[in-house]
């Protein structure tokens, strides 16, 4: 191929969701001389940022303070967040949200014309900006439409990135399959940003869309970058049984309550404070009951299930989320999507009935190990958004911090990658040829594999099933080891995977196989990290080690891919600045007490 | 699900690959579940019968806009088309009309992406370069309400499949892109009406649009692109006469 045909950029972004688009715009605005590529396996407006509902946290109101947002985030993380990162995140958040506002995001407003805020779980004050209950949709479309104005951005829509190109200790691009032709091509760059989102699809029951398969994590992992805190999986307490479709936490922020099969507001039994009557003007209380953090609410569901206090249905057990008392007008203005989803996919109208809900895999706290600058250990490689782990989320992310994370760290990744590209040489194309050829061979082998092996869907089903069994809300040594063994077996069997589709154009069977290959790698890393963290913290609950153990585990886990392809786990200290580990208390009185003793 | 003999539904799915002379319809038998949508049936076929069946999907909750197709001749999001509405079958699934087909149910979106970009769907401000980000632009709830409906488009393109003008004119910018232009034109934060005027009013398609309203009828998000186009035509016509009769009121 001649030099003219080469695909080459200064900065290459892999992933066209909220973080990737924000990163690309940061480069385009601040360095108009740099050429930018965005590789995305779907058209950017299909990215899963689109499905985020409730809102986006940033301190903007006079009654709020950065200190409060920092404390909520750190205590919500069960002290596993790096405090320097949280301080920076909270400081940069308001500016980034105003930036989105200036780019046209249709935030819901107060009568004065200022943006409105709503309560959210684990937050002591109302600080969640929202665009009804379609916040992610509006944020994604605003970013995508904004990015269209920059001539320096070239998009590779429906190109599936497969491998990072690394030479001389520096990331210099990736290979990607153009879906409409089936061609694998190298795209060279001076700096690369991974922004491929989460990987909820390693579990059977998830709010995540089909595309959330963690390709970017696996690519970084295979290039020698560690995956951090992989054992921390967020179950959102309110998903629709069957489909796993999310019913936003904003429904509780607006005053919705959870009840068991006896009609009781059962959260009162789980150290989350006292319930107030629904007509009490103080309801819903912040950091209390239904506005507790997600890990604690999902764990409470399992306990209720064990007590026989849940309903049972075709798709497993569930409890009731009741928003009827909000009334039709408020539901239609603040939670229109909840009503639409409950009607279409739950078969009930929440204006007249309670919504059946159960915990569902929603978000991954873990991801590609990055520092506060969004840089990885591999020079020239950056990561931002759900695929990355800085960490500001620690052992449990607070609702409405993740969309904010996309823009704060997306912008940082963009600026830092641009600066790196400015002072770097172009990719050493000649020296990367053998890597590109090797990748072409790897994919051809999968495509031309003789018949007789397992189908992609069967291996995927077994993988998701063993993840739920061994790495769900409550875990044991034995269960995790069994899951690890099953994954290792699936890893072997993947070598003989048998495709139905052997053609080139838009071969989604092949793409599913490649996604499965990546998911197996990161599932193994997750299982190994969960096995080695012998304590309970936030979303990682070990029934055989039920207490938090700060002496041994006030540390991030780091899973590196060993020479034989299996994960090796080590640990690194958490950064503590001003908030020494304390007890994590919720419920209005407890919280006031805790704030006093700790501050 | 408790029935002893499973009810099956027949699916006739459009199949096509670029090296084929012509498309075919392939028949699949899929078990009936009352809470299944057409997308569930496609996934059932792909996972258990035929992994080569090709279609787009992701969120399966009606917001990513990937999974549009013709279901029994009508443009639908397959994730929102319940099998129960099509009993006893057969259910015919075809790619969205008025687009070229890449393979099976996958259509070519490049033309739409160009149209989307052509209406400059971003906030245009004279003070853009000096933006200090200290505070938000104020916008009252009623100002927000003026454009809110047109901001709900998920780019699923069902409206292009339903549009009689798009069926004979590839150049027509089309319902979704025009609604988006109107979304920005009506936003109090935007100052780009002038910049967008030419591309909209020079499009012969909008004058051909006869307000049959098929685009609004099929829209799964109630965006009402037909209404947006009529608004654009109205302001376009007023603008034309204003330029003619009162040129001093028009910015050049």
PDB file of N, CA and C in Angstrom, chain A residues 37-95:
ATOM      1  N   UNK A  37      -8.644  11.180  14.423  1.00  0.00           N
ATOM      2  CA  UNK A  37      -9.504  10.107  13.912  1.00  0.00           C
ATOM      3  C   UNK A  37     -10.355   9.556  15.043  1.00  0.00           C
ATOM      4  N   UNK A  38     -11.616   9.252  14.754  1.00  0.00           N
ATOM      5  CA  UNK A  38     -12.461   8.549  15.731  1.00  0.00           C
ATOM      6  C   UNK A  38     -12.900   7.232  15.109  1.00  0.00           C
ATOM      7  N   UNK A  39     -12.476   6.135  15.721  1.00  0.00           N
ATOM      8  CA  UNK A  39     -12.884   4.805  15.269  1.00  0.00           C
ATOM      9  C   UNK A  39     -14.011   4.339  16.176  1.00  0.00           C
ATOM     10  N   UNK A  40     -15.150   3.945  15.576  1.00  0.00           N
ATOM     11  CA  UNK A  40     -16.242   3.474  16.414  1.00  0.00           C
ATOM     12  C   UNK A  40     -16.938   2.297  15.743  1.00  0.00           C
ATOM     13  N   UNK A  41     -17.238   1.271  16.518  1.00  0.00           N
ATOM     14  CA  UNK A  41     -17.857   0.098  15.898  1.00  0.00           C
ATOM     15  C   UNK A  41     -19.323   0.322  15.559  1.00  0.00           C
ATOM     16  N   UNK A  42     -19.888   1.429  16.074  1.00  0.00           N
ATOM     17  CA  UNK A  42     -21.236   1.833  15.665  1.00  0.00           C
ATOM     18  C   UNK A  42     -21.194   3.308  15.282  1.00  0.00           C
ATOM     19  N   UNK A  43     -22.213   3.788  14.583  1.00  0.00           N
ATOM     20  CA  UNK A  43     -22.322   5.232  14.392  1.00  0.00           C
ATOM     21  C   UNK A  43     -22.369   5.871  15.780  1.00  0.00           C
ATOM     22  N   UNK A  44     -21.619   6.961  15.984  1.00  0.00           N
ATOM     23  CA  UNK A  44     -21.458   7.479  17.348  1.00  0.00           C
ATOM     24  C   UNK A  44     -22.764   7.687  18.124  1.00  0.00           C
ATOM     25  N   UNK A  45     -23.836   8.079  17.423  1.00  0.00           N
ATOM     26  CA  UNK A  45     -25.066   8.347  18.183  1.00  0.00           C
ATOM     27  C   UNK A  45     -25.741   7.073  18.677  1.00  0.00           C
ATOM     28  N   UNK A  46     -25.194   5.901  18.305  1.00  0.00           N
ATOM     29  CA  UNK A  46     -25.715   4.631  18.835  1.00  0.00           C
ATOM     30  C   UNK A  46     -24.994   4.216  20.116  1.00  0.00           C
ATOM     31  N   UNK A  47     -23.906   4.925  20.460  1.00  0.00           N
ATOM     32  CA  UNK A  47     -23.082   4.549  21.618  1.00  0.00           C
ATOM     33  C   UNK A  47     -23.944   4.492  22.876  1.00  0.00           C
ATOM     34  N   UNK A  48     -23.490   3.709  23.839  1.00  0.00           N
ATOM     35  CA  UNK A  48     -24.389   3.428  24.963  1.00  0.00           C
ATOM     36  C   UNK A  48     -24.552   4.587  25.947  1.00  0.00           C
ATOM     37  N   UNK A  49     -23.748   5.631  25.819  1.00  0.00           N
ATOM     38  CA  UNK A  49     -24.024   6.851  26.590  1.00  0.00           C
ATOM     39  C   UNK A  49     -25.493   7.252  26.403  1.00  0.00           C
ATOM     40  N   UNK A  50     -26.016   6.917  25.232  1.00  0.00           N
ATOM     41  CA  UNK A  50     -27.384   7.291  24.864  1.00  0.00           C
ATOM     42  C   UNK A  50     -28.429   6.797  25.868  1.00  0.00           C
ATOM     43  N   UNK A  51     -28.113   5.706  26.580  1.00  0.00           N
ATOM     44  CA  UNK A  51     -29.116   5.083  27.440  1.00  0.00           C
ATOM     45  C   UNK A  51     -29.092   5.596  28.876  1.00  0.00           C
ATOM     46  N   UNK A  52     -28.100   6.432  29.211  1.00  0.00           N
ATOM     47  CA  UNK A  52     -28.053   6.972  30.573  1.00  0.00           C
ATOM     48  C   UNK A  52     -29.274   7.853  30.789  1.00  0.00           C
ATOM     49  N   UNK A  53     -29.844   7.777  31.972  1.00  0.00           N
ATOM     50  CA  UNK A  53     -31.124   8.435  32.167  1.00  0.00           C
ATOM     51  C   UNK A  53     -31.081   9.603  33.159  1.00  0.00           C
ATOM     52  N   UNK A  54     -30.670   9.312  34.406  1.00  0.00           N
ATOM     53  CA  UNK A  54     -30.985  10.215  35.513  1.00  0.00           C
ATOM     54  C   UNK A  54     -30.338  11.567  35.515  1.00  0.00           C
ATOM     55  N   UNK A  55     -29.033  11.651  35.283  1.00  0.00           N
ATOM     56  CA  UNK A  55     -28.434  12.971  35.336  1.00  0.00           C
ATOM     57  C   UNK A  55     -26.938  12.964  35.563  1.00  0.00           C
ATOM     58  N   UNK A  56     -26.433  14.147  35.908  1.00  0.00           N
ATOM     59  CA  UNK A  56     -25.008  14.411  35.870  1.00  0.00           C
ATOM     60  C   UNK A  56     -24.657  15.345  37.025  1.00  0.00           C
ATOM     61  N   UNK A  57     -23.743  14.920  37.905  1.00  0.00           N
ATOM     62  CA  UNK A  57     -23.490  15.681  39.121  1.00  0.00           C
ATOM     63  C   UNK A  57     -22.433  16.765  38.913  1.00  0.00           C
ATOM     64  N   UNK A  58     -22.702  17.961  39.426  1.00  0.00           N
ATOM     65  CA  UNK A  58     -21.693  19.021  39.513  1.00  0.00           C
ATOM     66  C   UNK A  58     -22.213  20.093  40.457  1.00  0.00           C
ATOM     67  N   UNK A  59     -21.307  20.650  41.219  1.00  0.00           N
ATOM     68  CA  UNK A  59     -21.678  21.677  42.208  1.00  0.00           C
ATOM     69  C   UNK A  59     -21.920  22.992  41.484  1.00  0.00           C
ATOM     70  N   UNK A  60     -23.169  23.467  41.524  1.00  0.00           N
ATOM     71  CA  UNK A  60     -23.494  24.731  40.858  1.00  0.00           C
ATOM     72  C   UNK A  60     -24.345  25.628  41.749  1.00  0.00           C
ATOM     73  N   UNK A  61     -25.093  25.014  42.684  1.00  0.00           N
ATOM     74  CA  UNK A  61     -26.025  25.809  43.484  1.00  0.00           C
ATOM     75  C   UNK A  61     -25.320  26.406  44.705  1.00  0.00           C
ATOM     76  N   UNK A  62     -25.851  27.541  45.183  1.00  0.00           N
ATOM     77  CA  UNK A  62     -25.223  28.256  46.285  1.00  0.00           C
ATOM     78  C   UNK A  62     -25.161  27.453  47.580  1.00  0.00           C
ATOM     79  N   UNK A  63     -26.136  26.545  47.783  1.00  0.00           N
ATOM     80  CA  UNK A  63     -26.158  25.793  49.047  1.00  0.00           C
ATOM     81  C   UNK A  63     -25.185  24.607  49.019  1.00  0.00           C
ATOM     82  N   UNK A  64     -24.542  24.375  47.884  1.00  0.00           N
ATOM     83  CA  UNK A  64     -23.698  23.199  47.733  1.00  0.00           C
ATOM     84  C   UNK A  64     -22.223  23.604  47.853  1.00  0.00           C
ATOM     85  N   UNK A  65     -21.369  22.605  48.056  1.00  0.00           N
ATOM     86  CA  UNK A  65     -19.937  22.908  48.106  1.00  0.00           C
ATOM     87  C   UNK A  65     -19.142  21.749  47.551  1.00  0.00           C
ATOM     88  N   UNK A  66     -17.966  22.076  47.047  1.00  0.00           N
ATOM     89  CA  UNK A  66     -17.079  21.042  46.515  1.00  0.00           C
ATOM     90  C   UNK A  66     -16.755  20.015  47.593  1.00  0.00           C
ATOM     91  N   UNK A  67     -16.526  20.481  48.816  1.00  0.00           N
ATOM     92  CA  UNK A  67     -16.208  19.572  49.923  1.00  0.00           C
ATOM     93  C   UNK A  67     -17.272  18.492  50.067  1.00  0.00           C
ATOM     94  N   UNK A  68     -18.531  18.901  49.945  1.00  0.00           N
ATOM     95  CA  UNK A  68     -19.622  17.935  50.098  1.00  0.00           C
ATOM     96  C   UNK A  68     -19.633  16.908  48.975  1.00  0.00           C
ATOM     97  N   UNK A  69     -19.439  17.377  47.756  1.00  0.00           N
ATOM     98  CA  UNK A  69     -19.434  16.441  46.621  1.00  0.00           C
ATOM     99  C   UNK A  69     -18.247  15.468  46.770  1.00  0.00           C
ATOM    100  N   UNK A  70     -17.126  15.985  47.209  1.00  0.00           N
ATOM    101  CA  UNK A  70     -15.945  15.127  47.406  1.00  0.00           C
ATOM    102  C   UNK A  70     -16.235  14.085  48.482  1.00  0.00           C
ATOM    103  N   UNK A  71     -16.782  14.546  49.609  1.00  0.00           N
ATOM    104  CA  UNK A  71     -17.039  13.602  50.710  1.00  0.00           C
ATOM    105  C   UNK A  71     -18.045  12.527  50.301  1.00  0.00           C
ATOM    106  N   UNK A  72     -19.113  12.935  49.624  1.00  0.00           N
ATOM    107  CA  UNK A  72     -20.113  11.956  49.173  1.00  0.00           C
ATOM    108  C   UNK A  72     -19.474  10.908  48.260  1.00  0.00           C
ATOM    109  N   UNK A  73     -18.620  11.370  47.360  1.00  0.00           N
ATOM    110  CA  UNK A  73     -18.001  10.463  46.394  1.00  0.00           C
ATOM    111  C   UNK A  73     -17.041   9.497  47.084  1.00  0.00           C
ATOM    112  N   UNK A  74     -16.251  10.018  48.011  1.00  0.00           N
ATOM    113  CA  UNK A  74     -15.265   9.179  48.705  1.00  0.00           C
ATOM    114  C   UNK A  74     -15.947   8.174  49.628  1.00  0.00           C
ATOM    115  N   UNK A  75     -16.931   8.639  50.394  1.00  0.00           N
ATOM    116  CA  UNK A  75     -17.613   7.686  51.279  1.00  0.00           C
ATOM    117  C   UNK A  75     -18.423   6.694  50.450  1.00  0.00           C
ATOM    118  N   UNK A  76     -18.996   7.173  49.345  1.00  0.00           N
ATOM    119  CA  UNK A  76     -19.711   6.265  48.444  1.00  0.00           C
ATOM    120  C   UNK A  76     -18.807   5.194  47.881  1.00  0.00           C
ATOM    121  N   UNK A  77     -17.534   5.530  47.672  1.00  0.00           N
ATOM    122  CA  UNK A  77     -16.563   4.592  47.090  1.00  0.00           C
ATOM    123  C   UNK A  77     -16.037   3.602  48.120  1.00  0.00           C
ATOM    124  N   UNK A  78     -16.525   3.708  49.359  1.00  0.00           N
ATOM    125  CA  UNK A  78     -16.008   2.922  50.486  1.00  0.00           C
ATOM    126  C   UNK A  78     -14.498   3.140  50.637  1.00  0.00           C
ATOM    127  N   UNK A  79     -14.094   4.368  50.424  1.00  0.00           N
ATOM    128  CA  UNK A  79     -12.711   4.856  50.604  1.00  0.00           C
ATOM    129  C   UNK A  79     -11.709   4.234  49.638  1.00  0.00           C
ATOM    130  N   UNK A  80     -12.208   3.681  48.545  1.00  0.00           N
ATOM    131  CA  UNK A  80     -11.260   3.126  47.574  1.00  0.00           C
ATOM    132  C   UNK A  80     -10.938   4.126  46.449  1.00  0.00           C
ATOM    133  N   UNK A  81     -11.629   5.262  46.402  1.00  0.00           N
ATOM    134  CA  UNK A  81     -11.313   6.262  45.377  1.00  0.00           C
ATOM    135  C   UNK A  81     -10.000   6.957  45.733  1.00  0.00           C
ATOM    136  N   UNK A  82      -9.265   7.384  44.702  1.00  0.00           N
ATOM    137  CA  UNK A  82      -8.064   8.193  44.947  1.00  0.00           C
ATOM    138  C   UNK A  82      -8.515   9.629  45.199  1.00  0.00           C
ATOM    139  N   UNK A  83      -8.147  10.158  46.364  1.00  0.00           N
ATOM    140  CA  UNK A  83      -8.744  11.427  46.782  1.00  0.00           C
ATOM    141  C   UNK A  83      -8.236  12.623  45.987  1.00  0.00           C
ATOM    142  N   UNK A  84      -7.003  12.542  45.498  1.00  0.00           N
ATOM    143  CA  UNK A  84      -6.525  13.650  44.650  1.00  0.00           C
ATOM    144  C   UNK A  84      -7.340  13.701  43.360  1.00  0.00           C
ATOM    145  N   UNK A  85      -7.681  12.529  42.842  1.00  0.00           N
ATOM    146  CA  UNK A  85      -8.464  12.469  41.605  1.00  0.00           C
ATOM    147  C   UNK A  85      -9.886  12.985  41.834  1.00  0.00           C
ATOM    148  N   UNK A  86     -10.466  12.630  42.980  1.00  0.00           N
ATOM    149  CA  UNK A  86     -11.830  13.086  43.267  1.00  0.00           C
ATOM    150  C   UNK A  86     -11.853  14.606  43.434  1.00  0.00           C
ATOM    151  N   UNK A  87     -10.856  15.151  44.108  1.00  0.00           N
ATOM    152  CA  UNK A  87     -10.812  16.610  44.294  1.00  0.00           C
ATOM    153  C   UNK A  87     -10.745  17.335  42.948  1.00  0.00           C
ATOM    154  N   UNK A  88      -9.902  16.836  42.077  1.00  0.00           N
ATOM    155  CA  UNK A  88      -9.779  17.446  40.749  1.00  0.00           C
ATOM    156  C   UNK A  88     -11.075  17.288  39.959  1.00  0.00           C
ATOM    157  N   UNK A  89     -11.649  16.090  40.034  1.00  0.00           N
ATOM    158  CA  UNK A  89     -12.895  15.782  39.311  1.00  0.00           C
ATOM    159  C   UNK A  89     -14.020  16.742  39.726  1.00  0.00           C
ATOM    160  N   UNK A  90     -14.169  16.911  41.022  1.00  0.00           N
ATOM    161  CA  UNK A  90     -15.238  17.777  41.527  1.00  0.00           C
ATOM    162  C   UNK A  90     -14.971  19.238  41.129  1.00  0.00           C
ATOM    163  N   UNK A  91     -13.700  19.636  41.142  1.00  0.00           N
ATOM    164  CA  UNK A  91     -13.362  21.017  40.785  1.00  0.00           C
ATOM    165  C   UNK A  91     -13.636  21.306  39.306  1.00  0.00           C
ATOM    166  N   UNK A  92     -13.389  20.343  38.438  1.00  0.00           N
ATOM    167  CA  UNK A  92     -13.544  20.584  36.994  1.00  0.00           C
ATOM    168  C   UNK A  92     -14.955  20.326  36.484  1.00  0.00           C
ATOM    169  N   UNK A  93     -15.772  19.634  37.307  1.00  0.00           N
ATOM    170  CA  UNK A  93     -17.103  19.222  36.844  1.00  0.00           C
ATOM    171  C   UNK A  93     -18.010  20.395  36.418  1.00  0.00           C
ATOM    172  N   UNK A  94     -18.131  21.470  37.235  1.00  0.00           N
ATOM    173  CA  UNK A  94     -19.085  22.519  36.848  1.00  0.00           C
ATOM    174  C   UNK A  94     -18.760  23.149  35.492  1.00  0.00           C
ATOM    175  N   UNK A  95     -17.498  23.400  35.253  1.00  0.00           N
ATOM    176  CA  UNK A  95     -17.092  24.005  33.991  1.00  0.00           C
ATOM    177  C   UNK A  95     -17.457  23.099  32.812  1.00  0.00           C
TER     178      UNK A  95
END
